[in-house]
XYZ file of C-alpha atoms in Angstrom:
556
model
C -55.251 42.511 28.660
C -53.221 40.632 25.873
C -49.670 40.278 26.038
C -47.657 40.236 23.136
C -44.110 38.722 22.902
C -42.780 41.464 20.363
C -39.156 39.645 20.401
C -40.730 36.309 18.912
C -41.913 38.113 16.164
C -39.190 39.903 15.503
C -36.959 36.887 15.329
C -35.360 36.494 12.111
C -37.194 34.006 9.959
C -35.027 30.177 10.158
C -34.148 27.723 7.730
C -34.780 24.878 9.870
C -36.669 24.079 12.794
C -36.395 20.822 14.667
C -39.353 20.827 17.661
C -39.903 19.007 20.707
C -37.426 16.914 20.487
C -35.025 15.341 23.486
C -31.902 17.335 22.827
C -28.802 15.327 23.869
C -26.028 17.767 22.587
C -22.928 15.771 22.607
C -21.418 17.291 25.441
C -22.513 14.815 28.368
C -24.537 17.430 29.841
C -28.228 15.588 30.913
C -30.610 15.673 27.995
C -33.735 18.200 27.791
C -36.659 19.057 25.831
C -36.525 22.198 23.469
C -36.216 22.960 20.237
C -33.420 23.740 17.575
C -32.660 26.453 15.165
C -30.867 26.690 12.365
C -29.713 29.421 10.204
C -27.279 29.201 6.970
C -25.880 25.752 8.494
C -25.213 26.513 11.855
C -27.315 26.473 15.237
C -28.743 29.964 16.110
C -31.389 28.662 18.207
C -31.251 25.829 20.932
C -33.760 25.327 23.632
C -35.770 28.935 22.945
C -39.885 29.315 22.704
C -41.611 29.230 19.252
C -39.888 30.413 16.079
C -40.967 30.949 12.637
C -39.248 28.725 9.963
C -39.148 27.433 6.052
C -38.823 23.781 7.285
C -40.194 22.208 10.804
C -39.211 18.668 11.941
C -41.563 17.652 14.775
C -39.232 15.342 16.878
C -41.638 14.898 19.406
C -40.924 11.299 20.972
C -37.404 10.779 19.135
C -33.940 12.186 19.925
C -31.693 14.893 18.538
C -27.843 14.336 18.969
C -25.151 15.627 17.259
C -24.035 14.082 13.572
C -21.659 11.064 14.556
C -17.850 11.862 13.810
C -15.896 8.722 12.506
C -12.328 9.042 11.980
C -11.087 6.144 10.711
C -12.985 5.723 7.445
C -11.505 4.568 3.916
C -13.488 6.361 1.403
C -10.501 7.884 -0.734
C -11.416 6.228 -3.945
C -15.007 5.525 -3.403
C -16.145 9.347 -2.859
C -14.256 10.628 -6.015
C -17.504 8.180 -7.866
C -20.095 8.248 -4.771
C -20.571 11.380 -3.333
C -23.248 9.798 -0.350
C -19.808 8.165 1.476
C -22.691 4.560 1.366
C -23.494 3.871 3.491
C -21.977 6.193 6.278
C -24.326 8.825 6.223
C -27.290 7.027 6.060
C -26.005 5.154 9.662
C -25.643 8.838 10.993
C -21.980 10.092 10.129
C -22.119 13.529 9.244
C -18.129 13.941 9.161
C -15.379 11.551 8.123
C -11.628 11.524 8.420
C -10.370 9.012 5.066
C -6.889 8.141 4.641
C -6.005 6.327 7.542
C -3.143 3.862 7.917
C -1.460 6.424 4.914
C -2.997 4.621 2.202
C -4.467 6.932 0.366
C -4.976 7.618 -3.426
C -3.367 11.228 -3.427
C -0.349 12.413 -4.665
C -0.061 10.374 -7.074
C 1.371 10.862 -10.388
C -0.352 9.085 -13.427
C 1.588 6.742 -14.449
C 1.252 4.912 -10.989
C -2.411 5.053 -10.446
C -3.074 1.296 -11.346
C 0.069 0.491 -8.716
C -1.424 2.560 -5.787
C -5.437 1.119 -6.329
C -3.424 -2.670 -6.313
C -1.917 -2.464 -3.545
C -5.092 -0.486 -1.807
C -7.809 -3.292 -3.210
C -5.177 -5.732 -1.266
C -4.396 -3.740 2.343
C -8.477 -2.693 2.727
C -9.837 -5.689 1.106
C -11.220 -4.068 -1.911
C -12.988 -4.701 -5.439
C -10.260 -4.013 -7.787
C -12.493 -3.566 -10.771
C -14.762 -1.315 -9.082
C -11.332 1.450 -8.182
C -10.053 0.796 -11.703
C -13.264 1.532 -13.268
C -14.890 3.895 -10.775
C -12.001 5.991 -9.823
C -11.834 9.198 -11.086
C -8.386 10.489 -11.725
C -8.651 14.393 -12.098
C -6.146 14.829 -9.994
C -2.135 14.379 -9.056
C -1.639 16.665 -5.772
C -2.826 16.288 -2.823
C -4.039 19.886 -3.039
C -5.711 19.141 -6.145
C -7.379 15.923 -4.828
C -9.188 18.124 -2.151
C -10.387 20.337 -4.858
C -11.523 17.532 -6.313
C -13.040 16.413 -3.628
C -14.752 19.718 -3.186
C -16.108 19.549 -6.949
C -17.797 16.062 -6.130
C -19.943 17.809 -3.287
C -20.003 15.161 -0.889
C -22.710 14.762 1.149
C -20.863 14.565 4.730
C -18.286 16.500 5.576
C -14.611 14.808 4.916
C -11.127 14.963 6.587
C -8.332 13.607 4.636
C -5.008 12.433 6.098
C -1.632 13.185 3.985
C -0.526 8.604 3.756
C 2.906 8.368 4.099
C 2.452 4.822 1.598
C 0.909 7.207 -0.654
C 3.642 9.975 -0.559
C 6.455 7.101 -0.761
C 5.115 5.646 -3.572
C 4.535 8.813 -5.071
C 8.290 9.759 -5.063
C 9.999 6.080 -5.056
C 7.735 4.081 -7.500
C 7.568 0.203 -7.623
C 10.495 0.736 -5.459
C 8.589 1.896 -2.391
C 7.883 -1.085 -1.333
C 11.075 -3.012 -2.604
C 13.803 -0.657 -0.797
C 14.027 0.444 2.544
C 16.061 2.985 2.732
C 15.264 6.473 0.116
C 18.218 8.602 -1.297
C 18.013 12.242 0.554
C 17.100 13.250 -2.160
C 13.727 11.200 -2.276
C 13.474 11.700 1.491
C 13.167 16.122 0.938
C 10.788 15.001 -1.651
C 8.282 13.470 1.200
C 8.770 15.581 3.298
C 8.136 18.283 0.453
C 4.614 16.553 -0.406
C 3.716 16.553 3.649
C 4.481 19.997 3.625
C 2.228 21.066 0.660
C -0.765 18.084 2.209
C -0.292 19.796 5.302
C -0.317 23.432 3.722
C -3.350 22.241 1.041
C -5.573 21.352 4.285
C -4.491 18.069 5.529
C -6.063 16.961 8.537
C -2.828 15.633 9.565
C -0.367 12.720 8.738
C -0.979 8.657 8.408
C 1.579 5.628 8.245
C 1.758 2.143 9.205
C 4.171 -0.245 10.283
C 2.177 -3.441 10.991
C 3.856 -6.345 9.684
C 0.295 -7.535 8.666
C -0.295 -4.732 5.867
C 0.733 -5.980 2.393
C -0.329 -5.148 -0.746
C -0.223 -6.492 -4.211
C 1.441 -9.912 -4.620
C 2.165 -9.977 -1.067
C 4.534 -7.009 -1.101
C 4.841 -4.825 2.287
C 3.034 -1.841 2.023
C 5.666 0.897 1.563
C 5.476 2.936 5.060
C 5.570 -0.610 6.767
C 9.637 -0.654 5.769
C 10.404 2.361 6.163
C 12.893 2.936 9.124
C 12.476 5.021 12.417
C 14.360 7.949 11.376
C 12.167 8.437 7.750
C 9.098 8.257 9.965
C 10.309 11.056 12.226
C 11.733 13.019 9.363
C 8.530 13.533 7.763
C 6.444 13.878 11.069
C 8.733 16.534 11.751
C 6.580 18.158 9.536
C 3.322 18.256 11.371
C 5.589 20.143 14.468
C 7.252 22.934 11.977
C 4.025 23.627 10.660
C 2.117 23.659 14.014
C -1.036 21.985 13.208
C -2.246 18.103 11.858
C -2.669 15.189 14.099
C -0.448 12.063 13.560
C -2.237 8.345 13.671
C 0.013 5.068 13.058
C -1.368 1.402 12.563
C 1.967 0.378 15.153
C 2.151 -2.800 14.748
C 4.493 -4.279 17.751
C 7.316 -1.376 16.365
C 5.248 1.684 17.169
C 5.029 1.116 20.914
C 3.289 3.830 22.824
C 6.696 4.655 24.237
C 7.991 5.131 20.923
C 4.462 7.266 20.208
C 4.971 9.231 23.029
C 8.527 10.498 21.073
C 6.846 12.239 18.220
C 3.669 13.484 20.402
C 6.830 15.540 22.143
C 8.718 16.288 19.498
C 6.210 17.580 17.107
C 4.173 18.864 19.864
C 0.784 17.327 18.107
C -1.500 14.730 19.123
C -1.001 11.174 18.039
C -3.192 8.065 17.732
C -2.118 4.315 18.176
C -4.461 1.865 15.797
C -3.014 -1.692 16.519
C -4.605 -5.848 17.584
C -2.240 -4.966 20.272
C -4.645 -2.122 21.780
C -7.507 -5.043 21.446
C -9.351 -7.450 23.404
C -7.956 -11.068 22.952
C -8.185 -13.952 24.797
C -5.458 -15.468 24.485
C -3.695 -12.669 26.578
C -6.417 -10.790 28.033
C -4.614 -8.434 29.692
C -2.269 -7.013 27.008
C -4.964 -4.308 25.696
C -5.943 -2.577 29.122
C -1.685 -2.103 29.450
C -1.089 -0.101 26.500
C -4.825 2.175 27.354
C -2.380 2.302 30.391
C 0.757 3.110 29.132
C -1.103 6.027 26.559
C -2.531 7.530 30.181
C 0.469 7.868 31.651
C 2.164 9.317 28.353
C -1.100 11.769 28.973
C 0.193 12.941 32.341
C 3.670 13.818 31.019
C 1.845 16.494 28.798
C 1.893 14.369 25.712
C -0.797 13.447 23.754
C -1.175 9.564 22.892
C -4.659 7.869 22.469
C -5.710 4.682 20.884
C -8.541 4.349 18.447
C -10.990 1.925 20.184
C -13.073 -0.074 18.250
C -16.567 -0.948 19.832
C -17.421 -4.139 17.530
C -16.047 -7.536 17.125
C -13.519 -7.115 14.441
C -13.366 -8.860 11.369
C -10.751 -9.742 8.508
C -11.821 -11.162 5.243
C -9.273 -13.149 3.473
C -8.892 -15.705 0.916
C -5.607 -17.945 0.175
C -5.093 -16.457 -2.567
C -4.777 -13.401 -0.839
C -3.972 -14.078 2.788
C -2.839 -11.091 4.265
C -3.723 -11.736 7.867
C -1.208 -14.838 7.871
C 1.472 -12.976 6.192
C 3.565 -12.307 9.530
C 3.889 -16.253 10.529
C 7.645 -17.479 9.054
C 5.587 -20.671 7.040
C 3.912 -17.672 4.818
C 7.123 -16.140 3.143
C 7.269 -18.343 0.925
C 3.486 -17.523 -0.039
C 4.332 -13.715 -0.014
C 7.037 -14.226 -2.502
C 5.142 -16.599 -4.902
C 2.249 -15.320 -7.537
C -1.117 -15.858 -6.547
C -1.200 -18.958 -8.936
C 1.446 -20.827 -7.405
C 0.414 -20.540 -3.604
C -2.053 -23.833 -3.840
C 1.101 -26.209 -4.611
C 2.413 -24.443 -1.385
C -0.404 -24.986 0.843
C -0.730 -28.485 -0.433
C 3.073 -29.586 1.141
C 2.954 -31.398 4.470
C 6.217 -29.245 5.488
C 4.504 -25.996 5.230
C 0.946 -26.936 7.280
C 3.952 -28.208 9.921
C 5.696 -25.193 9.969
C 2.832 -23.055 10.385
C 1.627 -25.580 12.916
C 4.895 -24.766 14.744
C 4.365 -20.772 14.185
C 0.859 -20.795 15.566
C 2.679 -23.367 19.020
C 4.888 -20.678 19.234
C 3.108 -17.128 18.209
C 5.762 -14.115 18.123
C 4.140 -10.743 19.504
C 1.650 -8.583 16.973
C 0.271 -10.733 14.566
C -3.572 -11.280 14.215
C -4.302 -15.001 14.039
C -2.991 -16.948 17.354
C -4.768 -20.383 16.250
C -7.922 -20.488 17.829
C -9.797 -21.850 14.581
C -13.165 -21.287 16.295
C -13.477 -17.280 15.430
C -12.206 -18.711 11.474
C -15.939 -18.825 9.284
C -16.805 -20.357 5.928
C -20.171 -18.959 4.995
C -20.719 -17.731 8.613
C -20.012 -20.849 10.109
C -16.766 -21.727 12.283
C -14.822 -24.040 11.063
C -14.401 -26.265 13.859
C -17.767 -27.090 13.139
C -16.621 -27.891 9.872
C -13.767 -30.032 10.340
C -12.105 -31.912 13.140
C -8.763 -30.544 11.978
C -9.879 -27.300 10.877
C -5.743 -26.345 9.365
C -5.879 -28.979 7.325
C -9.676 -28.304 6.115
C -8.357 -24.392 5.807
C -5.580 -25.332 3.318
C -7.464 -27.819 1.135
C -9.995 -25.415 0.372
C -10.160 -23.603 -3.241
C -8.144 -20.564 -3.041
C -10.739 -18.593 -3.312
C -13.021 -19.371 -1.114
C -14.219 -16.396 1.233
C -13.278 -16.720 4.979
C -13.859 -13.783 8.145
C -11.475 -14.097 11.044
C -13.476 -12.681 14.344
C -10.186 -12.072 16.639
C -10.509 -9.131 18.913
C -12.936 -7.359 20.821
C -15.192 -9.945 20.853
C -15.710 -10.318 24.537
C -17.936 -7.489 26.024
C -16.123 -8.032 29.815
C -12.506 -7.560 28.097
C -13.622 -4.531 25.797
C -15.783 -2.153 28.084
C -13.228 -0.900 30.119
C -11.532 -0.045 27.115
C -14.234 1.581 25.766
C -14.693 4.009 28.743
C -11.014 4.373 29.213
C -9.851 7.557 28.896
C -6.610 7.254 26.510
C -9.086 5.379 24.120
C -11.418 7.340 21.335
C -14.078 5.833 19.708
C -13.281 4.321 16.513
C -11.556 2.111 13.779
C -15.293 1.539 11.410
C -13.116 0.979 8.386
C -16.100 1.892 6.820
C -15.414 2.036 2.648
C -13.135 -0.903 2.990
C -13.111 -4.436 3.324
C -16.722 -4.398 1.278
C -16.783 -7.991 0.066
C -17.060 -9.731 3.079
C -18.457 -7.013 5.606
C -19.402 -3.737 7.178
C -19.213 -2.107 10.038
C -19.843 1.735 8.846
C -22.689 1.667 11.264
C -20.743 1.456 14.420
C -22.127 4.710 16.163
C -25.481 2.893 15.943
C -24.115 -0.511 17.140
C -22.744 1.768 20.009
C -25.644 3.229 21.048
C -27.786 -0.397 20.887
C -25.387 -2.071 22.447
C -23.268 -0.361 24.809
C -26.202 2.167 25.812
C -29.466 0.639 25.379
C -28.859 -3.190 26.190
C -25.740 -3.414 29.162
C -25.785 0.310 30.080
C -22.387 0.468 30.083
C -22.637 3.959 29.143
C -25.591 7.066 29.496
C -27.193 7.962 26.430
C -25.580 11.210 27.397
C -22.065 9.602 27.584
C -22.450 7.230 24.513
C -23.655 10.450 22.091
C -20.533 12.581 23.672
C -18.036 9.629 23.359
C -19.050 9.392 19.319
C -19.586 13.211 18.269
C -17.536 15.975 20.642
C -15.171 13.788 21.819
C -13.577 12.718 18.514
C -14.065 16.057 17.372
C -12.319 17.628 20.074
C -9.168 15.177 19.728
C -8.789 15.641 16.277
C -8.730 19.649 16.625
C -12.311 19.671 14.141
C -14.093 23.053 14.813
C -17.191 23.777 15.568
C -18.224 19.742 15.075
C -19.852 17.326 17.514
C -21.868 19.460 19.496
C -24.955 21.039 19.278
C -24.424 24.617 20.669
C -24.996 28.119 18.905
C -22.511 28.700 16.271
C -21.672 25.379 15.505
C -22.265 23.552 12.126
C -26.008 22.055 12.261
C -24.918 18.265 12.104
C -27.911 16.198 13.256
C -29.039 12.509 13.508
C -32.810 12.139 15.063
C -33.398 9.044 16.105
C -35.412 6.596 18.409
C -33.711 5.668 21.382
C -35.707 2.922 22.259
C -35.117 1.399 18.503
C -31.741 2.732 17.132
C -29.116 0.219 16.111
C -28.300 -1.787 12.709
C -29.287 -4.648 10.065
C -27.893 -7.633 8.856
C -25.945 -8.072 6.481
C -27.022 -7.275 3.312
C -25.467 -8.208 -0.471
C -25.734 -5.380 -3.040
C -24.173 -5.635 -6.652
C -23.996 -1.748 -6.762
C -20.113 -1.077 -7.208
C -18.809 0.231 -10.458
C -18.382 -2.606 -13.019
C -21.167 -4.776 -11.088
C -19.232 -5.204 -7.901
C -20.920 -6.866 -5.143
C -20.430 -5.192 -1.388
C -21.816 -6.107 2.183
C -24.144 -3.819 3.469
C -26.162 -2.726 6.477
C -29.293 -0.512 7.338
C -30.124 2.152 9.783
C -32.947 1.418 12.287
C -34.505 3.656 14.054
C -33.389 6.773 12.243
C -35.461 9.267 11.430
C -33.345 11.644 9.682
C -29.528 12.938 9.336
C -28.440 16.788 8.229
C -25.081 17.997 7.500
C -24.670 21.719 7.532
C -28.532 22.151 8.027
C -29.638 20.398 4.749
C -31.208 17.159 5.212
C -29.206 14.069 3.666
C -31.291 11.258 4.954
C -34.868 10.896 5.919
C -34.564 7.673 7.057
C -34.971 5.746 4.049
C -33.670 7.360 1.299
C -30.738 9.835 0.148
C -31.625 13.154 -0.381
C -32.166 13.507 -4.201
C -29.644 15.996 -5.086
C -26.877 13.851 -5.664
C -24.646 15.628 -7.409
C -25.266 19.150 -4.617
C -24.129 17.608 -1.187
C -23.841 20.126 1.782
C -20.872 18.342 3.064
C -17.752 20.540 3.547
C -14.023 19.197 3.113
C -12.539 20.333 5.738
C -9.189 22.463 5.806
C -8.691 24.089 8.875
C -8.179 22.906 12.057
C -7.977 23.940 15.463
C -4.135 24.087 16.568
């Protein structure tokens, strides 16, 4: 006698079916064999018998995880011309928070849109002819940047953090970056503008203080003068409208102690980015004792993490633009001169002493300490170079290209911050810094290296630590693991093979710009909200008809 399963054919008919595959769903539990269903975007199905479906994936041999979640992205600008966030989603990020640090490209009224992309093409080392050319300004609201945002149809889901640079330039001008202090006046109109981010959909609130962020002609960026009591004025927001996460780049002024103040007054998380929270040799145990400090804020009920970055990290710089030198006393001078003029500077025996003296005597949060060995011309250090590398520095043109490697460069020093539990996986600045690298692919780095070659984590724990666990601290719903109900974010992939390319040189951004880029290996396909983005190789075709979602609400 035949038996007949009548509830498998009465099974509603599913948009997507992804069979056989290892099913690792982001929450750390051990991974198993089954298959996953999808329905209008979201999982219906995970782990049942045979279903019927319009499209099956056969993952038979490869892995299903969760959509990676990166939060600290810096594709403001770039998304309003490039609705594929490249090369994010094609390395496996299905959502992205932008905005971070508080520079940002909304509010902004129009007669200071060429001021706000200057000082942005400075701070996150980008093409200033590709955002003058490629940005599209239909906009002046925060509110009405989301919308726009919305109109582009992106094709991973974004986040986007109200900048408190932004906002002050916004209501102060030129002057934003000039005077500390704002009129009360100015001040209710920030807080005003965090209000309506916040009310608009804001994922939450972004500033920085580090002394190492300047902007155009060497100028501070605006939030990085702004005094304690402005800070907490317009964080204040975040607690009287219950909801939004705060995250600072510190700098030595935003201690965790002095984090740990606005995580209890506003009540809402809040995330350290700082060099100080990374791996350096030259005081190797600094890092570890602000993870530290952040756990024990954690006990006392309030809510202080650090965004942990799980790749060497880089600066680009040029002297004509040396940003990562600005907070040593011999570069004021260079800050306050025009680009042209900073070669007569470099060229003075008194200044290479000076800065000599700075580097013999290093004062607490700035990013180069003097080792001239993680300094690279053309991807070569320049010790190798020169036998007095500051003086072979300063005599080159001032435009020749250099990369800094100065933290987390030391897998010993950075694992334990990695699995440390104050830390969140983080910091791919991915949309920035495009001329001289890219790490956008760091959830694939992660799971090469810090799962598949040392085993410092489970495949279980590495796919948890980049999908649910960032979603969870950042109050995203319904992200970051694959359960029923949840959004159908996917990345199938090869275990065995998964990781990242060199290096590679495209001339791709508006008005010919040239960008670093990197592949995907071992990826066999990403979906956002159920529709299929990336096969492997290529971008889905409909360009202009992303499934990503901007995301507005947030759990509390």
């Amino acid at each position: 006698m035949t038996t007949i399963n009548f509830m498998a054919y009465c099974r509603p008919m599913l948009d997507l079916l992804v069979r056989g595959a290892s099913i690792i769903d982001g929450t750390g539990r051990a991974a198993f064999q089954g298959d996953v269903g999808v329905t209008q975007g979201k999982v219906v199905e995970v782990g049942e018998g045979p279903s019927a479906a319009r499209q099956v994936i056969d993952g038979g041999g490869l892995a299903l995880m969760p959509g990676i979640v990166d939060v600290h992205t810096h594709y403001d600008a770039q998304i309003t011309w490039d609705p594929t966030l490249s090369p994010s989603v094609s390395l496996g990020v299905t959502t992205a928070i932008m905005g971070n640090c508080g520079f940002g490209i909304a509010p902004c009224p129009a007669h200071l849109r060429e001021t706000l992309v200057k000082n942005l093409s400075v701070v996150e080392g980008m093409d200033l002819g590709a955002l003058l050319e490629g940005t599209r300004w239909n906009f002046e609201t925060f509110g009405e940047y989301l919308d726009a945002v919305e109109r582009v149809r992106p094709h991973a889901n974004v986040g986007v953090l109200a900048g408190h640079s932004t906002i002050r330039t916004a209501v102060m001008g030129e002057a934003a970056s000039t005077r500390a202090q704002p009129t009360s006046d100015e001040l209710a109109a920030m807080r005003a503008m965090v209000r309506e981010a916040m009310r608009a959909g804001a994922a939450g609130f972004a500033s920085s203080f580090s002394q190492n962020h300047s902007g155009w002609g060497g100028k501070p960026m605006p939030s990085t003068i702004a005094s304690d009591a402005e800070l907490k004025a317009l964080t204040g927001v975040l607690g009287e409208e219950r909801k939004g996460i705060f995250v600072m780049a510190t700098g030595p002024r935003g201690t965790p102690e002095f984090m740990e103040s606005i995580a209890a007054e506003t009540r809402r998380p809040a995330f350290m980015v700082t060099v100080l929270t990374m791996f350096n040799r030259a005081d190797p145990g600094r890092a570890l004792q602000y993870y530290e400090r952040c756990a024990q804020a954690m006990a006392r009920g309030h809510e202080v993490c650090i965004h942990t970055s799980c790749q060497p990290l880089s600066f680009d710089f040029t002297l004509r633009e040396p940003y990562i030198l600005y907070s040593h006393d011999a570069f004021d001078a260079v800050r306050a001169a025009p680009p042209e003029a900073r070669a007569a500077i470099y060229r003075d025996p008194a200044f290479r002493e000076r800065f000599r003296q700075n580097l013999r005597n290093p004062k607490s949060g700035i990013l180069f300490y003097g080792d001239w060995s993680q300094v690279e011309l053309d991807g070569v250090p320049v010790t190798r170079l020169a036998a007095d590398p500051l003086q072979f520095v300063f005599d080159l043109p001032l435009d020749a290209q250099l990369v800094a490697k100065l933290y987390q460069n030391d897998d010993a020093g950075v694992a334990p911050l990695l699995k440390h539990p104050a830390g969140v996986v983080a910091l791919s600045d991915a949309g920035a810094h495009l001329i001289y690298f890219c790490d956008a692919g760091f959830g694939l780095h992660f799971l090469a290296h810090w799962v598949r070659e040392t085993g410092t984590f489970t495949l279980e724990e590495g796919v948890r630590r980049l999908t649910s666990d960032p979603a969870r601290r950042y109050r995203i719903p319904r992200r970051g693991s694959i359960e029923r109900g949840n959004w159908a974010d996917f990345l199938l992939f090869d275990p065995a093979t998964v990781g990242i390319s060199g290096l590679q040189k495209k001339n791709d951004l508006p008005g010919g710009g040239t960008r670093m880029m990197r592949s995907p290996i071992g990826v066999h396909g990403v979906w956002v909200n159920g529709t299929q983005v990336f096969d492997g190789a290529n971008y889905a075709s409909r360009l202009n008809d992303g499934p990503g979602h901007v995301l507005r609400i947030f759990d509390s």
